[in-house]
Every structure is written in C-alpha cells, then in structure tokens.
C-alpha cells in the first residue's frame, strides 16, 4: 500500500501499464493483445484481442476454492422468503437457466430483457445471459408499461424474463399485466416470455409464448453449459437511462473492460475481500445493482445480498426499521452500499435500532446516487461508528468517478460535502460552460468533464447509436472534445471535488435519475393538456421531486380549483400507469400560461427557482411576467 496520489499518477501517465496490471485481477481465456486501442476517439477499446466471460469470473472461477461458500443470499421481508446459494448451487442454477435460454433460441449477441423484482432468480438470469454471450437489458421493476415498451422496442429482445409480481410494503404490484401491455404497445414482439411465479398475483399465460421459469429449470436441471468465451470488446449489457430528450438512452458496456474495472474497484475502492458478504440496498434495475449487487461482489469472491423490502421492516416482517442492521449481523456483512435517501428514511426511526445489532463485521458504508447532505452523513456516521464514503458516478461510468480509494490509502480523510478525488483512470476537469476553458483555480464552478480515453468499464457507446453517443456526451462543451457528465462541480485547494447539481433537465428523485422531458411528453399526451413544464424541486427526504405545471386545453381547470384537482388526479394516474410511480409528480398545478422567453423557450430554471423560493435570477428575456407571478401565487411564494 502506498499513497493514492502516486497510484493515481501512474494510471494517468502510463495507463496501459497500469491497466495491464489490473487485468491480472481476472481470469482470461486468452490474454489481451493490446491493452488500449484509442485510435478512433472518443471510442476507447480496452483489452483488445483478449477473451473472457463475466459469468466465469463471477461464478466458475471460485469453484476451486469456495464452492461451498455462500455466493447469493436473497432475502424478502415482503414474502418471508430467505435463501442462500453457494457458489456450487449458483453454478448449477445459472447453467440450467442458460440451457433454458438456449432452448428458447437465444444466441450470442441476442438481447434478453429482464423485468424483475429483487429475487435471486433475477441475478441467476443475468448471469445466465453473461454465460452464453446474450446481452441483458434489465429494466427497473418500478417502471410501468410505457417505459417498458420503449425499452422493448429499442432493445428488441428475443426473450423477456419476468415474474408474476413484485411487492412493496405489503402492496403487491402485478408485473404480468404491465408486461403484456408493454408488449402490446411495442412494435417489437419477443418470441418468448419466461415467468417466475411467486404465487403473488394470478397470471394469464399466452400459449406458445409464455413459459414458467420453474418448469424450464426442472427440465434443464443438471445441464452443463460451458461459458462462451467472448471478445473483451463484445457487448455485455445495455441499461437505459434518462437524458435531455424524451427517449431513454441504452448505455452499452463491454465485457473485459467492465470485468477488470469492477475487480479493481472491489480491491482499491471498496476493500471487499473474498469470503465476506457485500450488501447493496440498490436494485438490479439500476447501474449500482449491475456493478455492486451482481458482478462486483461475485467477481471478488464475496457473497452478495439481494434484499426485497422496505428499510423499515424486520426479518419477522413487522415494522421495525432494523432490517438492514439485522441482515448485517446475521450475514456478517463487511461492506455496505446504499443511497442518502434511504438513510434519510431511517433517520426518522429510533436511533437505538443502530445499537441493537452486532455490527462489528461492518468496515464501511458507501453512499451514492445523489448529494450526501452533512446532517445525514453525520447521523449515520455517529450511529454506525464506521467510515461513511460518498461516491459520485453515473450509469455511463459503471463505477465511481470521484471517491476515496480506501484499498490503496486507508487513511485518506473524508470531507463532508465532497465525494472525494478523481479515481484512477479518470482525467477529471472543471470547464467553463461557455468557453470550454479549463478552470484551475480552487472554488471555480464549471462543468465536470472527463478527458478521453475513458477508463475500462466506462460506456462503449449508446446502443445502436454511435452518433448519439458522440453528439450528446462529447460535443456539449464548446470547443472541446471531452465527455460531459452534465453536472456542475468545483474543486477545492486540496483537490477534493464538490457536485452542485445537473446542468441539464435531468432530475434526481430518491437517487433515481429521471428526465423531465420524458414526464412532460407523457403528460402532454393527456387530451386536456395544451402545454406542460416539469421541474425538479428540492425535497428534504427524496432530494428532489417532480413538479408539473400544465396549461389546460379547455374547460375550467385553469381557473376553477375543483376542475384543476380533477385534472391533477387524471394526470397523476396517467404518469403512474405509463412511466411508473417514481416519475409521478408531487403536484400538478394548472396555469393559464408558462414562463417563456420572447423566442418561446421554456424558462424551467426560473420556475424551479420560484418553487424553491430562490431568486429566479435574470428575467429580462421573460415574455410575460404574469406567468411567473401565477406560479408564485400558486405556491404562496
Ligand atoms: P445515475 O446515472 O442514475 O446513477 O445518476 C447519475 C447522477 O446522479 C449524476 O450525474 C449526479 O447528478 C448524481 N449523483 C450520483 N452520485 C452522486 C453523489 N455522490 N453526489 C452528488 N450527485 C451524485
């Protein structure tokens, strides 16, 4: 172990030597011939010529030393189910699932869309895809049919793996009707659907298309399906994320670079060790779930805990607030990963809960997904007595961009309000948003950007849309070809970075990224909506919530409170049904006009400022001051 500064410097000055060394952390069927091919910027191809497999590195590789040790622990306080798979059992189930997919005609490069609650089978399905070289596209189970349909259409999956239902706080959410509706809406139709029947909701099955997971697994029990050796630069998966436009982007990732990046991060950042247990409270539908519920911990030879349920339950399914700590005690969790929002929910509980369980196995809690506010950080740090490590990254990066590398320099101090310093391999810059000039003085606010070539694990491109990848991410800072994170940032004199929110129309609700345009497009489809603006407004618990302002097409909604409330109800229902509860605005306000510039551009930032009771800034371009006045009056601001 040495100083992190030296480690970082090596990664920047001699990236190929640095990453060649990291590549030894995983198994290769054929070692890479070239560490980095950056001949066609901004595309970076890592470990060219190498052949490997994510499932081999996550499962098979550990059989020699830890076949009987736990690999996957699935706990649901919703159903009371609790099951542990050893590496050997996981190996067997993944092969049966892989054989099932092969029997349904899934081949290398075919897509399999996974729309599942947090059950062990979801992870088995992901690993089965990785094993045979199929590309998985996991869609968050909280999304509804409209969101699901657009993803099915873009991914064109041969097979969809789903379940009868998920459950949240005892409320069953039937997935099958949402899936059927999504398939109906989509121009692309999958050839087969595989369904895990949890006995939570009745399912209509379409003959010839729909299969039961349990039946397939019995049929293929004992199957031996060797890992398909993939090129390091082949595609492992796509995951959809929101941006400025209404159409979600399929973030595409490779095989070899991702495996190396995760193995390296488990060692250098998370300090997770083989034989221990890792617990991430995220969901497989998000990038954190891909990297640090599924692949990262398993590649490191750790057991991973997959939890379905609220943080405010006990293992006995009674309201408690102690479930996380109960699980830490029971499974001797050493590394934990969560989001600030979830901790803010816990903050409302009795702090004695933190002292009730034996947490001596826990070494650190990592938090990411949204800014970590100081009171939340202090509360959980005092309660747990372990380091709380903020880490900043994105779906696009696949692993942390800014944090502390505790595996390299354990004593590197944390700083409240800052996620930390650039991770090895990342050339992080603060740039002036209008001139592209680098801002080198401490405290100067600019766009947080990354200079290429991007490190292993970073997105390869946008699925089937290289032009969108280049235009969206690499051409947004004037005069420079750098990757824009679309976040504002500053750096202090010691090199610690601070994130100051998004530069685009993306909002962050409870650590989940949502595009305001997507919500606007959904609301605009209501027959009585002429115009709509959706903004993100600060919220004490969720970080941000969506707030909608609509101009009704006709009727009394803009002037009559009862009519406005009725329209609000219809719109909220529409958003829940199409996009999912997560995207549901906190309020829908009816107005007679929206604040716009004279050239017709919507002044979202001014609306947002008024909602947050801040100064809306320069309003010289505002066409009709009455519109903003109306927003003010509605909010009593
Ligand atoms: P996602 O791609 O859904 O993970 O969202 C990524 C976005 O979440 C980033 O661009 C930031 O705006 C925000 N974010 C993630 N982690 C942090 C963090 N530790 N501090 C502040 N913002 C964060």
PDB file of C-alpha atoms in Angstrom, residues 338-439:
ATOM      1  CA  UNK A 338     -26.773   2.494  -0.133  1.00  0.00           C
ATOM      2  CA  UNK A 339     -28.183   5.902  -1.068  1.00  0.00           C
ATOM      3  CA  UNK A 340     -28.594   9.057   1.031  1.00  0.00           C
ATOM      4  CA  UNK A 341     -32.398   8.971   0.560  1.00  0.00           C
ATOM      5  CA  UNK A 342     -32.651   5.578   2.214  1.00  0.00           C
ATOM      6  CA  UNK A 343     -30.606   6.809   5.164  1.00  0.00           C
ATOM      7  CA  UNK A 344     -32.861   9.859   5.456  1.00  0.00           C
ATOM      8  CA  UNK A 345     -35.830   7.489   5.740  1.00  0.00           C
ATOM      9  CA  UNK A 346     -34.070   5.627   8.551  1.00  0.00           C
ATOM     10  CA  UNK A 347     -33.248   8.871  10.321  1.00  0.00           C
ATOM     11  CA  UNK A 348     -36.891   9.093  11.299  1.00  0.00           C
ATOM     12  CA  UNK A 349     -36.590   5.832  13.242  1.00  0.00           C
ATOM     13  CA  UNK A 350     -35.379   5.281  16.768  1.00  0.00           C
ATOM     14  CA  UNK A 351     -31.553   5.674  16.740  1.00  0.00           C
ATOM     15  CA  UNK A 352     -31.380   2.845  19.298  1.00  0.00           C
ATOM     16  CA  UNK A 353     -32.025   0.485  16.372  1.00  0.00           C
ATOM     17  CA  UNK A 354     -28.466   1.050  15.250  1.00  0.00           C
ATOM     18  CA  UNK A 355     -27.200  -0.214  18.597  1.00  0.00           C
ATOM     19  CA  UNK A 356     -29.482  -3.234  18.810  1.00  0.00           C
ATOM     20  CA  UNK A 357     -27.451  -5.454  16.479  1.00  0.00           C
ATOM     21  CA  UNK A 358     -23.874  -6.624  16.327  1.00  0.00           C
ATOM     22  CA  UNK A 359     -22.354  -4.584  13.511  1.00  0.00           C
ATOM     23  CA  UNK A 360     -18.749  -5.497  14.265  1.00  0.00           C
ATOM     24  CA  UNK A 361     -18.275  -7.128  10.845  1.00  0.00           C
ATOM     25  CA  UNK A 362     -19.021  -3.857   9.014  1.00  0.00           C
ATOM     26  CA  UNK A 363     -15.996  -1.885   7.812  1.00  0.00           C
ATOM     27  CA  UNK A 364     -17.590   0.891   5.765  1.00  0.00           C
ATOM     28  CA  UNK A 365     -20.828   2.219   4.316  1.00  0.00           C
ATOM     29  CA  UNK A 366     -20.707   3.653   0.800  1.00  0.00           C
ATOM     30  CA  UNK A 367     -23.408   6.076  -0.320  1.00  0.00           C
ATOM     31  CA  UNK A 368     -24.077   7.274  -3.871  1.00  0.00           C
ATOM     32  CA  UNK A 369     -26.662   8.406  -6.363  1.00  0.00           C
ATOM     33  CA  UNK A 370     -27.326  11.930  -5.132  1.00  0.00           C
ATOM     34  CA  UNK A 371     -25.631  14.572  -2.993  1.00  0.00           C
ATOM     35  CA  UNK A 372     -24.938  13.411   0.553  1.00  0.00           C
ATOM     36  CA  UNK A 373     -26.004  16.164   2.920  1.00  0.00           C
ATOM     37  CA  UNK A 374     -23.978  16.745   6.027  1.00  0.00           C
ATOM     38  CA  UNK A 375     -26.683  16.052   8.673  1.00  0.00           C
ATOM     39  CA  UNK A 376     -27.427  12.671   7.073  1.00  0.00           C
ATOM     40  CA  UNK A 377     -23.732  11.814   6.829  1.00  0.00           C
ATOM     41  CA  UNK A 378     -23.128  12.766  10.459  1.00  0.00           C
ATOM     42  CA  UNK A 379     -26.174  10.934  11.754  1.00  0.00           C
ATOM     43  CA  UNK A 380     -25.280   7.634  10.126  1.00  0.00           C
ATOM     44  CA  UNK A 381     -21.570   8.017  10.811  1.00  0.00           C
ATOM     45  CA  UNK A 382     -22.179   8.614  14.539  1.00  0.00           C
ATOM     46  CA  UNK A 383     -24.697   5.771  14.678  1.00  0.00           C
ATOM     47  CA  UNK A 384     -22.603   3.141  12.940  1.00  0.00           C
ATOM     48  CA  UNK A 385     -19.131   4.169  14.013  1.00  0.00           C
ATOM     49  CA  UNK A 386     -17.685   3.158  10.614  1.00  0.00           C
ATOM     50  CA  UNK A 387     -16.448   5.407   7.791  1.00  0.00           C
ATOM     51  CA  UNK A 388     -19.192   6.733   5.525  1.00  0.00           C
ATOM     52  CA  UNK A 389     -17.830   7.025   1.996  1.00  0.00           C
ATOM     53  CA  UNK A 390     -19.623   9.180  -0.543  1.00  0.00           C
ATOM     54  CA  UNK A 391     -19.035   8.206  -4.165  1.00  0.00           C
ATOM     55  CA  UNK A 392     -20.031  10.048  -7.285  1.00  0.00           C
ATOM     56  CA  UNK A 393     -20.640   8.319 -10.597  1.00  0.00           C
ATOM     57  CA  UNK A 394     -23.224   7.700 -13.292  1.00  0.00           C
ATOM     58  CA  UNK A 395     -24.892   4.916 -15.232  1.00  0.00           C
ATOM     59  CA  UNK A 396     -22.475   5.830 -18.019  1.00  0.00           C
ATOM     60  CA  UNK A 397     -19.302   5.288 -15.980  1.00  0.00           C
ATOM     61  CA  UNK A 398     -20.250   1.946 -14.414  1.00  0.00           C
ATOM     62  CA  UNK A 399     -18.062   2.542 -11.344  1.00  0.00           C
ATOM     63  CA  UNK A 400     -17.076   5.515  -9.171  1.00  0.00           C
ATOM     64  CA  UNK A 401     -15.566   8.617 -10.781  1.00  0.00           C
ATOM     65  CA  UNK A 402     -14.973  10.527  -7.546  1.00  0.00           C
ATOM     66  CA  UNK A 403     -14.498   8.911  -4.156  1.00  0.00           C
ATOM     67  CA  UNK A 404     -11.666   7.670  -1.924  1.00  0.00           C
ATOM     68  CA  UNK A 405      -9.594   4.598  -2.718  1.00  0.00           C
ATOM     69  CA  UNK A 406      -9.542   3.036   0.738  1.00  0.00           C
ATOM     70  CA  UNK A 407      -7.907  -0.124  -0.521  1.00  0.00           C
ATOM     71  CA  UNK A 408      -4.946   1.947  -1.702  1.00  0.00           C
ATOM     72  CA  UNK A 409      -4.688   4.511   1.088  1.00  0.00           C
ATOM     73  CA  UNK A 410      -6.944   3.580   4.012  1.00  0.00           C
ATOM     74  CA  UNK A 411      -6.276   6.770   5.928  1.00  0.00           C
ATOM     75  CA  UNK A 412      -7.224   9.185   3.157  1.00  0.00           C
ATOM     76  CA  UNK A 413      -9.511  11.634   5.002  1.00  0.00           C
ATOM     77  CA  UNK A 414     -13.153  12.096   4.041  1.00  0.00           C
ATOM     78  CA  UNK A 415     -14.555  15.573   3.716  1.00  0.00           C
ATOM     79  CA  UNK A 416     -18.204  16.272   4.406  1.00  0.00           C
ATOM     80  CA  UNK A 417     -19.983  17.508   1.305  1.00  0.00           C
ATOM     81  CA  UNK A 418     -17.379  16.112  -1.088  1.00  0.00           C
ATOM     82  CA  UNK A 419     -17.495  12.662  -2.684  1.00  0.00           C
ATOM     83  CA  UNK A 420     -13.697  12.827  -2.874  1.00  0.00           C
ATOM     84  CA  UNK A 421     -10.989  12.864  -5.508  1.00  0.00           C
ATOM     85  CA  UNK A 422     -10.804  11.511  -9.084  1.00  0.00           C
ATOM     86  CA  UNK A 423     -10.439   7.769  -9.259  1.00  0.00           C
ATOM     87  CA  UNK A 424      -7.521   6.169 -11.105  1.00  0.00           C
ATOM     88  CA  UNK A 425      -8.004   6.291 -14.852  1.00  0.00           C
ATOM     89  CA  UNK A 426     -10.268   9.347 -14.800  1.00  0.00           C
ATOM     90  CA  UNK A 427      -8.905  12.642 -16.126  1.00  0.00           C
ATOM     91  CA  UNK A 428     -11.441  14.896 -14.442  1.00  0.00           C
ATOM     92  CA  UNK A 429     -11.645  18.573 -15.430  1.00  0.00           C
ATOM     93  CA  UNK A 430     -13.759  21.569 -14.459  1.00  0.00           C
ATOM     94  CA  UNK A 431     -14.562  23.537 -17.611  1.00  0.00           C
ATOM     95  CA  UNK A 432     -16.195  26.868 -18.319  1.00  0.00           C
ATOM     96  CA  UNK A 433     -19.601  26.057 -19.773  1.00  0.00           C
ATOM     97  CA  UNK A 434     -19.486  28.740 -22.470  1.00  0.00           C
ATOM     98  CA  UNK A 435     -15.807  28.855 -23.481  1.00  0.00           C
ATOM     99  CA  UNK A 436     -14.685  25.312 -22.637  1.00  0.00           C
ATOM    100  CA  UNK A 437     -11.659  26.808 -20.887  1.00  0.00           C
ATOM    101  CA  UNK A 438     -10.265  24.752 -18.016  1.00  0.00           C
ATOM    102  CA  UNK A 439     -10.917  26.309 -14.613  1.00  0.00           C
TER     103      UNK A 439
END
